[in-house]
CSV table of C-alpha atoms in Angstrom, one decimal:
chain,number,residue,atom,x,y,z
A,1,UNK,CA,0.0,0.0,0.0
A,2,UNK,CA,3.0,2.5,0.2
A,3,UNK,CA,2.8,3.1,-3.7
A,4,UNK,CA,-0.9,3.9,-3.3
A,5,UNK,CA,-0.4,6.3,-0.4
A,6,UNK,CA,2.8,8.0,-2.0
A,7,UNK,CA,0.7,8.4,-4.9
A,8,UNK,CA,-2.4,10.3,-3.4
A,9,UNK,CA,-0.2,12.3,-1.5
A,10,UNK,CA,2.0,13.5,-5.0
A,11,UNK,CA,-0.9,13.8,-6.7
A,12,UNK,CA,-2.7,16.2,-3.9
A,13,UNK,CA,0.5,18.1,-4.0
A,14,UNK,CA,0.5,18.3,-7.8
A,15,UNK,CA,-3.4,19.7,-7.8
A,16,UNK,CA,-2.8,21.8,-4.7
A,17,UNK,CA,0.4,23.5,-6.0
A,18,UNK,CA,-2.3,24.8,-8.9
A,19,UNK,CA,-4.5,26.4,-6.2
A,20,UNK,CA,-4.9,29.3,-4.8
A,21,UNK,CA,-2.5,28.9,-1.6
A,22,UNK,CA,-5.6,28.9,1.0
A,23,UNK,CA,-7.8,26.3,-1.3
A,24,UNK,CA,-4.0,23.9,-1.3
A,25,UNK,CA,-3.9,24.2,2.2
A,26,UNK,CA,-7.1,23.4,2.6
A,27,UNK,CA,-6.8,20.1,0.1
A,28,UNK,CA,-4.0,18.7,1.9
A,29,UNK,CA,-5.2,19.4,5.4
A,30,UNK,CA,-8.5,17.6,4.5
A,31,UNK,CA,-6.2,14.8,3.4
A,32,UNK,CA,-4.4,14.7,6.8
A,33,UNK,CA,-7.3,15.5,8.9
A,34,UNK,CA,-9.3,12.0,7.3
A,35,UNK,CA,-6.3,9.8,8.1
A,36,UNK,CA,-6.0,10.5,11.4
A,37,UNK,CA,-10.0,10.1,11.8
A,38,UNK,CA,-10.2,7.0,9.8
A,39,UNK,CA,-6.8,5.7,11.5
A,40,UNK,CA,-6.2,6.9,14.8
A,41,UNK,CA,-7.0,3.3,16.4
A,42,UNK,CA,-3.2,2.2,14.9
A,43,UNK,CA,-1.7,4.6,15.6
A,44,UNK,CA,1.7,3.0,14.2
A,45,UNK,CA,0.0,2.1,10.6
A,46,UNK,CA,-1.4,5.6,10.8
A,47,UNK,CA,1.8,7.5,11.4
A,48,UNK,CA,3.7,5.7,8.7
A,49,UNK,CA,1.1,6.3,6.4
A,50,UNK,CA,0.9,9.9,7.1
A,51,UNK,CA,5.0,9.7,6.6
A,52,UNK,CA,4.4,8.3,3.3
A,53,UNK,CA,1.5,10.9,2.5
A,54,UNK,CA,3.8,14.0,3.7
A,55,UNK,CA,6.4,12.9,1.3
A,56,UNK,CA,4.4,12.6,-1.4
A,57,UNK,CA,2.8,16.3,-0.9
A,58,UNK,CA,6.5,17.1,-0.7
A,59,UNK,CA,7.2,15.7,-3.8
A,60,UNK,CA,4.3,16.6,-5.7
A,61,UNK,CA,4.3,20.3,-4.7
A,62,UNK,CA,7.9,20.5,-5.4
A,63,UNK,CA,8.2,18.6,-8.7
A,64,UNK,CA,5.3,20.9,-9.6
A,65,UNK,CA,6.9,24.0,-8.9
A,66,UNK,CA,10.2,23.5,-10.8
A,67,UNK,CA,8.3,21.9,-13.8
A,68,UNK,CA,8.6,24.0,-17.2
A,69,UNK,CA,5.4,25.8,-18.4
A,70,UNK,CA,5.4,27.8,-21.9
A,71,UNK,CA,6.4,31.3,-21.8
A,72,UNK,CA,5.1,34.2,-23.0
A,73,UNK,CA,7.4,35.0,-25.8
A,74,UNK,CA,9.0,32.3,-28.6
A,75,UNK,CA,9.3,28.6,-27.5
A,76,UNK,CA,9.4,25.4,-28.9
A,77,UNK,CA,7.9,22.3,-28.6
A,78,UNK,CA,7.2,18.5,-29.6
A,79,UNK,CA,4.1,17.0,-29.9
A,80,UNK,CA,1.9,13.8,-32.2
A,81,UNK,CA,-0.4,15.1,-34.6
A,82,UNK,CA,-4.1,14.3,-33.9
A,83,UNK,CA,-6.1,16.4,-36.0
A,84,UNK,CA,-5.5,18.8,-38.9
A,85,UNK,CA,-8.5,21.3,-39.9
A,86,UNK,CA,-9.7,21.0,-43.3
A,87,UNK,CA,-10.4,25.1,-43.7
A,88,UNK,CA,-8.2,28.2,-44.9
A,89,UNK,CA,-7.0,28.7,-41.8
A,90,UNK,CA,-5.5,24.9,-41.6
A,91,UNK,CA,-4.6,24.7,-37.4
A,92,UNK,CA,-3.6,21.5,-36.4
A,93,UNK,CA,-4.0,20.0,-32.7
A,94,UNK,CA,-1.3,18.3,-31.7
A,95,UNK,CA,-0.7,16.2,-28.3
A,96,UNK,CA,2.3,18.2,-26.6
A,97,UNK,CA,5.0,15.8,-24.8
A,98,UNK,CA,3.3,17.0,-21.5
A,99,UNK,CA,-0.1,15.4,-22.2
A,100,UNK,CA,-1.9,18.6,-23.4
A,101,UNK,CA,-3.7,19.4,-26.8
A,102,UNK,CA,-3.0,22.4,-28.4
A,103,UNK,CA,-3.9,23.9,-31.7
A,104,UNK,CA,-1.0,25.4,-33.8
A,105,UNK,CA,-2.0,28.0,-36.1
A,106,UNK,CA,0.1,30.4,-38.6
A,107,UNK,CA,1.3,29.9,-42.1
A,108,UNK,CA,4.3,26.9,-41.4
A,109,UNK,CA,4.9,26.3,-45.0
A,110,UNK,CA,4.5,21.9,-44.7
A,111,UNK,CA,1.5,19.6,-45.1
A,112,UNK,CA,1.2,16.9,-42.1
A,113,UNK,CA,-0.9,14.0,-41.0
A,114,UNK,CA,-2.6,12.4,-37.9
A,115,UNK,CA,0.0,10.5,-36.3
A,116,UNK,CA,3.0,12.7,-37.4
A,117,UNK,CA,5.8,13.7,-35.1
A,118,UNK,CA,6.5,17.2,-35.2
A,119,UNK,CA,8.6,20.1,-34.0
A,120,UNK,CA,7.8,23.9,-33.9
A,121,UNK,CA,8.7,27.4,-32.4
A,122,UNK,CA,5.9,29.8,-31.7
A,123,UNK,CA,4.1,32.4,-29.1
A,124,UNK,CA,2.1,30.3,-26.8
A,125,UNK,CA,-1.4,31.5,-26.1
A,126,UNK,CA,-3.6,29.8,-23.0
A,127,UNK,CA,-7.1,29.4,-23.3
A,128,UNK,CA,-9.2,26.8,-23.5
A,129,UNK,CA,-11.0,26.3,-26.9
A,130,UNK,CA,-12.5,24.0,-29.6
A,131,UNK,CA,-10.8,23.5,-32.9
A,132,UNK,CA,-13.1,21.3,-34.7
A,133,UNK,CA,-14.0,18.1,-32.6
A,134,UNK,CA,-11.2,18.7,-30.1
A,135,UNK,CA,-11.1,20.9,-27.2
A,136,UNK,CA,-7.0,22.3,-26.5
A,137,UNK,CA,-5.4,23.8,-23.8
A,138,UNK,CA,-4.1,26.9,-25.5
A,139,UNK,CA,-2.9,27.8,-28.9
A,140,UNK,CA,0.8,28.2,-30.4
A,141,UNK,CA,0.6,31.2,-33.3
A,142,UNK,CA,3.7,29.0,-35.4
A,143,UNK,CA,6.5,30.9,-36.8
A,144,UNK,CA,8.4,27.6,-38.1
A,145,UNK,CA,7.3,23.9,-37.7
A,146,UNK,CA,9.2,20.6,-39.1
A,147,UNK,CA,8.3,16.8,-39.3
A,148,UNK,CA,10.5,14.7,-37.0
A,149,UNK,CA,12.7,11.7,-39.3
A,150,UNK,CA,14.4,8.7,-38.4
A,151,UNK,CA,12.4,6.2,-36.4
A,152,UNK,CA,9.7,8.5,-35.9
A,153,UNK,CA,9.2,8.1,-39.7
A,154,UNK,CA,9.0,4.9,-39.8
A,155,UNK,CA,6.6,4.4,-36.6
A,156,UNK,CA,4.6,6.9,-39.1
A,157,UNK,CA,4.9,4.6,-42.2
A,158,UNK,CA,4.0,1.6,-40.0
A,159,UNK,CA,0.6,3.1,-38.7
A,160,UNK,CA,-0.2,4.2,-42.4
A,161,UNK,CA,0.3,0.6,-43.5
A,162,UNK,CA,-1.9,-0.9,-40.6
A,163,UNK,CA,-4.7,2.0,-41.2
A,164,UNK,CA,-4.7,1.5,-45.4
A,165,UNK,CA,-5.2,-2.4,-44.2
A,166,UNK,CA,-7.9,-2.4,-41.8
A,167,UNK,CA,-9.8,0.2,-43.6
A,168,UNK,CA,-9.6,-1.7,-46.6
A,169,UNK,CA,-10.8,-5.0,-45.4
A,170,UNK,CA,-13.4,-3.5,-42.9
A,171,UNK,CA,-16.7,-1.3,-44.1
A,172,UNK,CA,-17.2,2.1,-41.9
A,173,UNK,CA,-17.9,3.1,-39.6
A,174,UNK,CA,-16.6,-0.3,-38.3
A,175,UNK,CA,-13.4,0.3,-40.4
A,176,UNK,CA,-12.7,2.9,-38.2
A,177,UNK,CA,-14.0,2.3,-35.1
A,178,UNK,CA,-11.7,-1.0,-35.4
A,179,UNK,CA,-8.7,0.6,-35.8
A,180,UNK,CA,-9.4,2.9,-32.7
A,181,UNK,CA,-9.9,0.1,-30.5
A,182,UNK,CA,-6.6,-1.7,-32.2
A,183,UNK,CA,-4.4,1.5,-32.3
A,184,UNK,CA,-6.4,4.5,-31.2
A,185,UNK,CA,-6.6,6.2,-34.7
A,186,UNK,CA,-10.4,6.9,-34.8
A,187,UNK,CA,-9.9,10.2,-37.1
A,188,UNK,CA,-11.8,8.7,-39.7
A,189,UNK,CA,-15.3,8.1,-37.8
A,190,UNK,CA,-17.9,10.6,-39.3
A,191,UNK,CA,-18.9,13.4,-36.9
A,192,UNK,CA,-22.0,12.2,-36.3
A,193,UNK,CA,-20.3,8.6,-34.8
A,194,UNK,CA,-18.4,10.4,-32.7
A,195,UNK,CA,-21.3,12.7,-31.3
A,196,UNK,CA,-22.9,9.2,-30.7
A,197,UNK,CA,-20.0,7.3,-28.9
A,198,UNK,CA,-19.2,10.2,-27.2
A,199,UNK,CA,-23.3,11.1,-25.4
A,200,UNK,CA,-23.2,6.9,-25.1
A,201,UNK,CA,-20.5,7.2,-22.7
A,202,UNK,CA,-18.9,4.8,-25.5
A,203,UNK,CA,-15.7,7.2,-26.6
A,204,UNK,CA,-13.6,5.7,-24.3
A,205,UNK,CA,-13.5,3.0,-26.9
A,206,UNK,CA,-11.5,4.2,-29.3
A,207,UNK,CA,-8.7,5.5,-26.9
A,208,UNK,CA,-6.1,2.7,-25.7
A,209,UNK,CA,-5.9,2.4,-22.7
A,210,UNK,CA,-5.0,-0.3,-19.5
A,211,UNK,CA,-8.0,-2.9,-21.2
A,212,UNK,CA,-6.0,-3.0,-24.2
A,213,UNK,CA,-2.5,-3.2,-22.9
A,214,UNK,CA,-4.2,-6.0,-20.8
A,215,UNK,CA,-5.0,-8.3,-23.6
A,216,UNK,CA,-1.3,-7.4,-25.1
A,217,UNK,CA,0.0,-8.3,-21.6
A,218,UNK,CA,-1.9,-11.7,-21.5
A,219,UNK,CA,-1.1,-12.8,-25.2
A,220,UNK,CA,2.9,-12.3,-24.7
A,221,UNK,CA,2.9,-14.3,-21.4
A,222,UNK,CA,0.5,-16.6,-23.2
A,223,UNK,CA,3.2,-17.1,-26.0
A,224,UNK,CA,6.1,-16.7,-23.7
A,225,UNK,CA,5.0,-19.6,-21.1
A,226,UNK,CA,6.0,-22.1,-22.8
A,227,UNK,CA,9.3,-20.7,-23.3
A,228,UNK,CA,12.5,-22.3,-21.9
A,229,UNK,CA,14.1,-19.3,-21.0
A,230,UNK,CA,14.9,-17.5,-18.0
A,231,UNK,CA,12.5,-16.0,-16.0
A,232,UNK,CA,14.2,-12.6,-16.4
A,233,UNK,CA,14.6,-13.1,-20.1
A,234,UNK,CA,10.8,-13.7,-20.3
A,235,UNK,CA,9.4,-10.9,-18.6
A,236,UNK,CA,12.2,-8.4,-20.8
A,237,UNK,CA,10.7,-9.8,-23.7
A,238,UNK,CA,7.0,-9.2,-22.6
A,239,UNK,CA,8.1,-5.6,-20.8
A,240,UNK,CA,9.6,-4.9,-24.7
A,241,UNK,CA,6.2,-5.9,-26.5
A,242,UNK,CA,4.1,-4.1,-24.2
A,243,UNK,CA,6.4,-1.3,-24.8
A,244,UNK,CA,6.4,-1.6,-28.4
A,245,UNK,CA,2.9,-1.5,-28.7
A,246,UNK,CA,2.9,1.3,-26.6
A,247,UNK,CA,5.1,3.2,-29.3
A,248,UNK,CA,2.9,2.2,-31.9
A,249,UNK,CA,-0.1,4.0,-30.3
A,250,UNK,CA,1.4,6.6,-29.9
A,251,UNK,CA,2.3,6.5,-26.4
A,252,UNK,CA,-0.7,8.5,-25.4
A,253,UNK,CA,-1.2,9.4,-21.3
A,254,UNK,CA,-3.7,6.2,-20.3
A,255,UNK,CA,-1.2,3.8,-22.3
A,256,UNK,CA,2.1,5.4,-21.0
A,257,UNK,CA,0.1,4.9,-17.7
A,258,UNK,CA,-1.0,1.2,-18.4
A,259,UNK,CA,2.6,0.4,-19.2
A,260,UNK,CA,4.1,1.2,-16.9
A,261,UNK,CA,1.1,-0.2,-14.8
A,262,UNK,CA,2.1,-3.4,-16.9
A,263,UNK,CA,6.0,-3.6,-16.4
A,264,UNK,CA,5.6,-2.9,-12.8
A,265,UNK,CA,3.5,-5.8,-12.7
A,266,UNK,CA,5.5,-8.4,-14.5
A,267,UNK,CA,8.3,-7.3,-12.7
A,268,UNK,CA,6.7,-8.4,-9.5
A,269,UNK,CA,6.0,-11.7,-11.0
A,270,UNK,CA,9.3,-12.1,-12.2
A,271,UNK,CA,11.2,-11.3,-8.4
A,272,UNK,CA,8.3,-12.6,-6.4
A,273,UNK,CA,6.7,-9.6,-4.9
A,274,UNK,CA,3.5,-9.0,-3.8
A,275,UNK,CA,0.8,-8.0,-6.7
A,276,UNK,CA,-1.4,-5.7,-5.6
A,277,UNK,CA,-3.2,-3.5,-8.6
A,278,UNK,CA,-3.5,-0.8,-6.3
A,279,UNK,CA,-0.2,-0.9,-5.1
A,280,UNK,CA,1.2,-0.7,-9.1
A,281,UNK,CA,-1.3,1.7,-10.0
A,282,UNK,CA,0.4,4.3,-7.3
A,283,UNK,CA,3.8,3.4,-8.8
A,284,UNK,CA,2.8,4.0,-12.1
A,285,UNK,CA,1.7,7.1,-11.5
A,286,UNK,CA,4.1,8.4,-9.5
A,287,UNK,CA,7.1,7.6,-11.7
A,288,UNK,CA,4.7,9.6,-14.5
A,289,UNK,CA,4.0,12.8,-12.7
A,290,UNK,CA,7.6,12.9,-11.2
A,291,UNK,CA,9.3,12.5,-14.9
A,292,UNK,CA,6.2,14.7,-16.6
A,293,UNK,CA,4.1,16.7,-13.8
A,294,UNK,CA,1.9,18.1,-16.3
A,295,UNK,CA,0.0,15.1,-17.0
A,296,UNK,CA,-1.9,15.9,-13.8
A,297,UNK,CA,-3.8,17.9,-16.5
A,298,UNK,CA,-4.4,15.7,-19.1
A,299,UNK,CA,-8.0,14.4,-19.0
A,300,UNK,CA,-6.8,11.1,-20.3
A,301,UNK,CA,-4.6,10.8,-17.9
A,302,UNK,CA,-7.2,11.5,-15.6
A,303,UNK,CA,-10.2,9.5,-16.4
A,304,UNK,CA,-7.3,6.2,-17.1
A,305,UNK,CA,-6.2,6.4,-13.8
A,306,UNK,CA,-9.8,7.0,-11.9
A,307,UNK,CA,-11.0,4.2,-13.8
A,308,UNK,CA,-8.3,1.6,-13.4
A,309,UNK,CA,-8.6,3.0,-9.4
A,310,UNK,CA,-11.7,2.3,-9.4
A,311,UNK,CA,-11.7,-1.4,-11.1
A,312,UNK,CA,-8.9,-2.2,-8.7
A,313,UNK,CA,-11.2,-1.4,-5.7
A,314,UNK,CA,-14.7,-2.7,-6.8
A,315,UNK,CA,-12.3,-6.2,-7.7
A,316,UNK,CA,-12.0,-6.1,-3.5
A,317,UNK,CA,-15.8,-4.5,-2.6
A,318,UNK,CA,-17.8,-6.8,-5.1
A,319,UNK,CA,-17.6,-10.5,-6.2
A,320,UNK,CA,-20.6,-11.8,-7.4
A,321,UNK,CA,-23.0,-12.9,-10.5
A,322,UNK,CA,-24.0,-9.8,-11.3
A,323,UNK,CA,-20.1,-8.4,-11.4
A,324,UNK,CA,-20.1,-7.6,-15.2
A,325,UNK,CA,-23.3,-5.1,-14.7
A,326,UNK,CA,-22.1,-3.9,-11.2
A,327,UNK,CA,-18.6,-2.6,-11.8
A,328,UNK,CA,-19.5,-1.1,-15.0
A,329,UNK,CA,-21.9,1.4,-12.9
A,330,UNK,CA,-19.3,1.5,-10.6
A,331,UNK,CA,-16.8,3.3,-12.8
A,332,UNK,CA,-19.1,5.4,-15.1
A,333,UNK,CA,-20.1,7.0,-11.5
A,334,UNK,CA,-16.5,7.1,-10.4
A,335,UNK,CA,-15.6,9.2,-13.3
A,336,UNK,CA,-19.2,11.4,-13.9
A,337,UNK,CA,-18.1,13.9,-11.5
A,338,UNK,CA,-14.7,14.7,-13.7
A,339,UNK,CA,-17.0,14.5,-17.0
A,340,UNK,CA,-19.3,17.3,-15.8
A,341,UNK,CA,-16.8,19.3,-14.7
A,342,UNK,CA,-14.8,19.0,-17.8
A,343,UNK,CA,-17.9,18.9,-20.4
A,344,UNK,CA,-20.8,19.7,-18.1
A,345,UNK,CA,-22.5,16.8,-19.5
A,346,UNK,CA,-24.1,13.5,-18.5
A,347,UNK,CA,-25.4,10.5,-19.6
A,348,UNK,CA,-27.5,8.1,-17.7
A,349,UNK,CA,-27.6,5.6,-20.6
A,350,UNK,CA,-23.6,5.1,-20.1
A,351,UNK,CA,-23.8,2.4,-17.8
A,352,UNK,CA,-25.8,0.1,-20.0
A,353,UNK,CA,-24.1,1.1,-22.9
A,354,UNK,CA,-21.2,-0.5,-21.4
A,355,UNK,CA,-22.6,-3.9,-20.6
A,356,UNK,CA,-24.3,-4.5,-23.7
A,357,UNK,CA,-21.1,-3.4,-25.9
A,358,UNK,CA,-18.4,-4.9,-23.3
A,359,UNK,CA,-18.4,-8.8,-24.6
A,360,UNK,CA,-17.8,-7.3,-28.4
A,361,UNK,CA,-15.2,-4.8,-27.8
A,362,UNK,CA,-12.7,-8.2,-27.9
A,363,UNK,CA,-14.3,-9.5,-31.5
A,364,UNK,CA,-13.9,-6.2,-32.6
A,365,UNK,CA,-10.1,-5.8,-31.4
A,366,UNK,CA,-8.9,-9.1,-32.5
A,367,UNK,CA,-10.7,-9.3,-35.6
A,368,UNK,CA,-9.1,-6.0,-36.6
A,369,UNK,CA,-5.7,-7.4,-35.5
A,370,UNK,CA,-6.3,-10.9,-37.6
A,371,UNK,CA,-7.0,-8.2,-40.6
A,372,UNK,CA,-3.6,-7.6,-40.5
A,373,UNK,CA,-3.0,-11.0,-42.1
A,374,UNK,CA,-3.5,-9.5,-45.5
A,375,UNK,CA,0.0,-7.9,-45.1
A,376,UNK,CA,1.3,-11.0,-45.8
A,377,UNK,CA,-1.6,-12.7,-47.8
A,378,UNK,CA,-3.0,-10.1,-50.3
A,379,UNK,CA,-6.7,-10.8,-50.0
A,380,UNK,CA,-6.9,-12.6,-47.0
A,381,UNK,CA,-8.3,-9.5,-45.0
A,382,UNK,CA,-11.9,-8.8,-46.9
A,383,UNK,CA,-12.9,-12.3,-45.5
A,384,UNK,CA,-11.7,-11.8,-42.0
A,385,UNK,CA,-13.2,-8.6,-42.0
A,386,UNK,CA,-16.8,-9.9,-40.9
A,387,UNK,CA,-16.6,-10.5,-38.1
A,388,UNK,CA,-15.2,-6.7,-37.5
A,389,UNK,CA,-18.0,-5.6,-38.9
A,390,UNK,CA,-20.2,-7.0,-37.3
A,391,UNK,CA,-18.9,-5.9,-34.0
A,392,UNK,CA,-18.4,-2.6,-35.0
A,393,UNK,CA,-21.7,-2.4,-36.1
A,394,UNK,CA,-23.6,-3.6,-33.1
A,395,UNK,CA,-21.7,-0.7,-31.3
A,396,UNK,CA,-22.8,1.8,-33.3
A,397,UNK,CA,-26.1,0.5,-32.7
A,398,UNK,CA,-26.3,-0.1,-29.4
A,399,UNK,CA,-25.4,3.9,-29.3
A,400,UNK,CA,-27.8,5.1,-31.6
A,401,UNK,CA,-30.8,3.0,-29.9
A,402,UNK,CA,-30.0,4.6,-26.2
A,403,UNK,CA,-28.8,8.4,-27.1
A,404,UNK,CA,-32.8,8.4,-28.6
A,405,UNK,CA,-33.9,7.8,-25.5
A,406,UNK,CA,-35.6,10.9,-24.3
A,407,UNK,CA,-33.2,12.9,-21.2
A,408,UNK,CA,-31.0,9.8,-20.9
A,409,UNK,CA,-28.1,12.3,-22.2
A,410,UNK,CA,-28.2,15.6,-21.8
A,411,UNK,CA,-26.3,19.1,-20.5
A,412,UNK,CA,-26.2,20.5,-16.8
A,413,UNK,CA,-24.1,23.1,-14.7
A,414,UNK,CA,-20.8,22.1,-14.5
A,415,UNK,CA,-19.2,21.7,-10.8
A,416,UNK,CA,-16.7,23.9,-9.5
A,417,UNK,CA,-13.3,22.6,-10.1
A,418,UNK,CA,-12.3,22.8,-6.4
A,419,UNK,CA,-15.2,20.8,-5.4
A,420,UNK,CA,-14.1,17.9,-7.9
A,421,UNK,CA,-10.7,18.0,-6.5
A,422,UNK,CA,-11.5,17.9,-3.0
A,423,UNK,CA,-14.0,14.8,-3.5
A,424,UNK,CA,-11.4,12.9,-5.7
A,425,UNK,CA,-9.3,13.3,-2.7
A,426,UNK,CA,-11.9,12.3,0.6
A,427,UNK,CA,-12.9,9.3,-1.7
A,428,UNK,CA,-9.3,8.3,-2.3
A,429,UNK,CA,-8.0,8.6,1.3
A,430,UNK,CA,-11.5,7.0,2.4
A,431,UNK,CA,-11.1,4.2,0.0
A,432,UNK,CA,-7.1,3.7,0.8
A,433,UNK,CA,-7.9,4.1,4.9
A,434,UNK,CA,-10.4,1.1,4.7
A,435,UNK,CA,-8.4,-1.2,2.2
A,436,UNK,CA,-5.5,-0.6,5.0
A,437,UNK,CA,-7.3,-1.4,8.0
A,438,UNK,CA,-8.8,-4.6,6.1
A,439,UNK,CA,-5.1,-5.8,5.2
A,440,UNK,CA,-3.4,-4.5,8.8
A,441,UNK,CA,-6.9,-6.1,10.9
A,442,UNK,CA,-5.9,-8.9,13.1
């Protein structure tokens, strides 16, 4: 439990270092203040944890302070491509190394693509906006911009070859729908798909995240098991395909999270350590936020490691027949209060959205992987493509049928951001304070 308690304390020192100095005070105290209320019968598991906890505000408020933000004048930065704007003015969004979208905008003299790596020097402007589909963080007025070579080029040509392939051998919206589940590249799903996934509560699909690292995880130890190598030999190899596949997304927030969720964990099997999701989840995290702090801000980020939280905990609260329609309530809740402060928006059909699309979403990402086949053998991918299809299609169903439902989506007031904050944090110290007192009870 150390990794979990070190990482609620970072993280409440990263959110509370972007306060107002009363409302971080008043984050962290309410932090400290639960423990000892929720603890003070051990007092000896209490102190250390509060040890742990003080280090981690420590850390988080510290890392947070020297971190690099963009200036005011010239700067430069590297980002992925998402989405390039099809009007005179031409911006493009691009995911910034931190974890943040922003829009660049100005006359940069090159054409470039979703999944591109790119550099550029510009006047940073903050503000939160909508280019197209895509809310950013702020906007970059370009003076110069460049494509990144070498292997960046050819991760580029690789995810070209795998999108010309699956949106060959798979009709749309499937096609791309598909290939968001396989590799997150869901820029070719119509607007009006998108609006649907998205008041469904079904968008999540299309980014990759800890679910799909998950299968990737259980296929290479799967292959590997039967291996006659070393035991450290095996989980390198399995650490390098998770990692791999990581690149290959595009080593987005929720999959640098759920890799390094993943290594942590097949480390532990490798030395023998104890395995506790919770536990590797707070490691993860940490070693994230400490290297990049501003991923504190990234919604992905965000709403990958609530969920996962969230998952790891209902695993403990809830075991029974019902578990596939329980936990998926369980997290859309978890994570409603971050979606309406973030979109002010809600959707009460999310839930069973989620159960009715949740035995498909494998079908749909191994079919689109089996597609691949027609690299090899030309042809070969228009007949495995059915099954795809199919899948695909019963999403998009499923998502249509509830969003007509009258009021089951809809707009509200948004929640103050403070409020969100604090009840992230009295859930996770709540949550963390009873998990300990059921390990530690005698």
């Amino acid at each position: 439990m150390t990794g979990a308690w070190l990482a609620l304390g970072v993280v409440a020192g990263a959110v509370a270092s972007r306060s107002s100095w009363l409302g971080g005070a008043g984050l962290c105290s309410t932090v400290l203040v639960l423990m000892v209320l929720m603890r003070w019968q051990a007092p000896g598991h209490l102190i250390r944890s509060l040890v742990v906890v003080g280090l981690g505000l420590v850390l988080g408020i510290g890392r947070s302070a020297v971190s690099d933000g963009p200036a005011s004048g010239a700067v430069s930065g590297v980002g992925l491509v998402q989405w390039q704007a099809e009007d005179e003015a031409g911006e493009v969004v691009v995911l910034r190394d931190d974890g943040r979208l922003v829009a660049l905008t100005g006359r940069t003299g090159i054409g470039v693509g979703a999944g591109e790596r790119v550099a550029w020097r510009g006047v940073y402007r903050p503000g939160s906006r909508r280019v197209g589909p895509v809310r950013v963080a702020g906007t970059y007025d370009v003076t110069e911009m460049r494509v990144v070579t070498g292997a960046d080029a050819l991760l580029v040509s690789v995810r070209v070859r795998v999108r010309e392939t699956v949106l060959r051998a798979i009709p749309e919206p499937s096609g791309s729908l598909a290939l968001g589940v396989l590799i997150g590249d869901d820029r070719g799903l119509a607007q009006e798909t998108r609006a649907v996934l998205r008041r469904a509560g079904l968008s999540h699909l299309t980014a990759v995240s800890g679910w799909n690292v998950a299968v990737v995880v259980g296929f290479l130890e799967g292959l590997l098991h039967r291996v006659r190598w070393r035991a450290w030999m095996r989980w390198l190899m399995a650490a390098g395909g998770v990692w791999s596949y990581a690149v290959v997304t595009g080593l987005d927030p929720p999959v640098l999270r759920a890799a390094t969720m993943a290594s942590l964990y097949l480390l532990a099997r490798w030395r023998g350590w104890p395995r506790e999701p919770i536990s590797a989840l707070g490691w993860a995290v940490i070693l994230l936020v400490l290297v990049r702090p501003n991923l504190v801000d990234s919604l992905s980020f965000q709403l990958s490691g609530i969920a996962t939280a969230t998952l790891c905990v209902a695993g403990l609260v809830y075991r029974g027949r019902w578990e596939s329609v329980v936990v998926p309530v369980i997290v859309q809740s978890a994570v409603t209060p971050l979606l309406l402060f973030r979109f002010g928006t809600y959707s009460l059909v999310a839930p069973l959205a989620n159960v009715l699309v949740e035995p498909v979403v494998p079908v749909l990402m191994a079919a689109a992987a089996v597609v691949l086949l027609d690299l090899v053998v030309s042809g070969v991918g228009t007949l495995l493509g059915l099954p795809a299809w199919l899948a695909g299609r019963w999403i998009v169903l499923v998502g249509e049928s509830l969003v007509s439902i009258p009021h089951g989506t809809g707009v509200t007031m948004s929640p103050p951001g403070w409020l969100v904050a604090w009840l992230y944090l009295v859930c996770g110290t709540g949550v963390l304070s009873w998990i300990d007192r059921r390990n530690t009870a005698p």
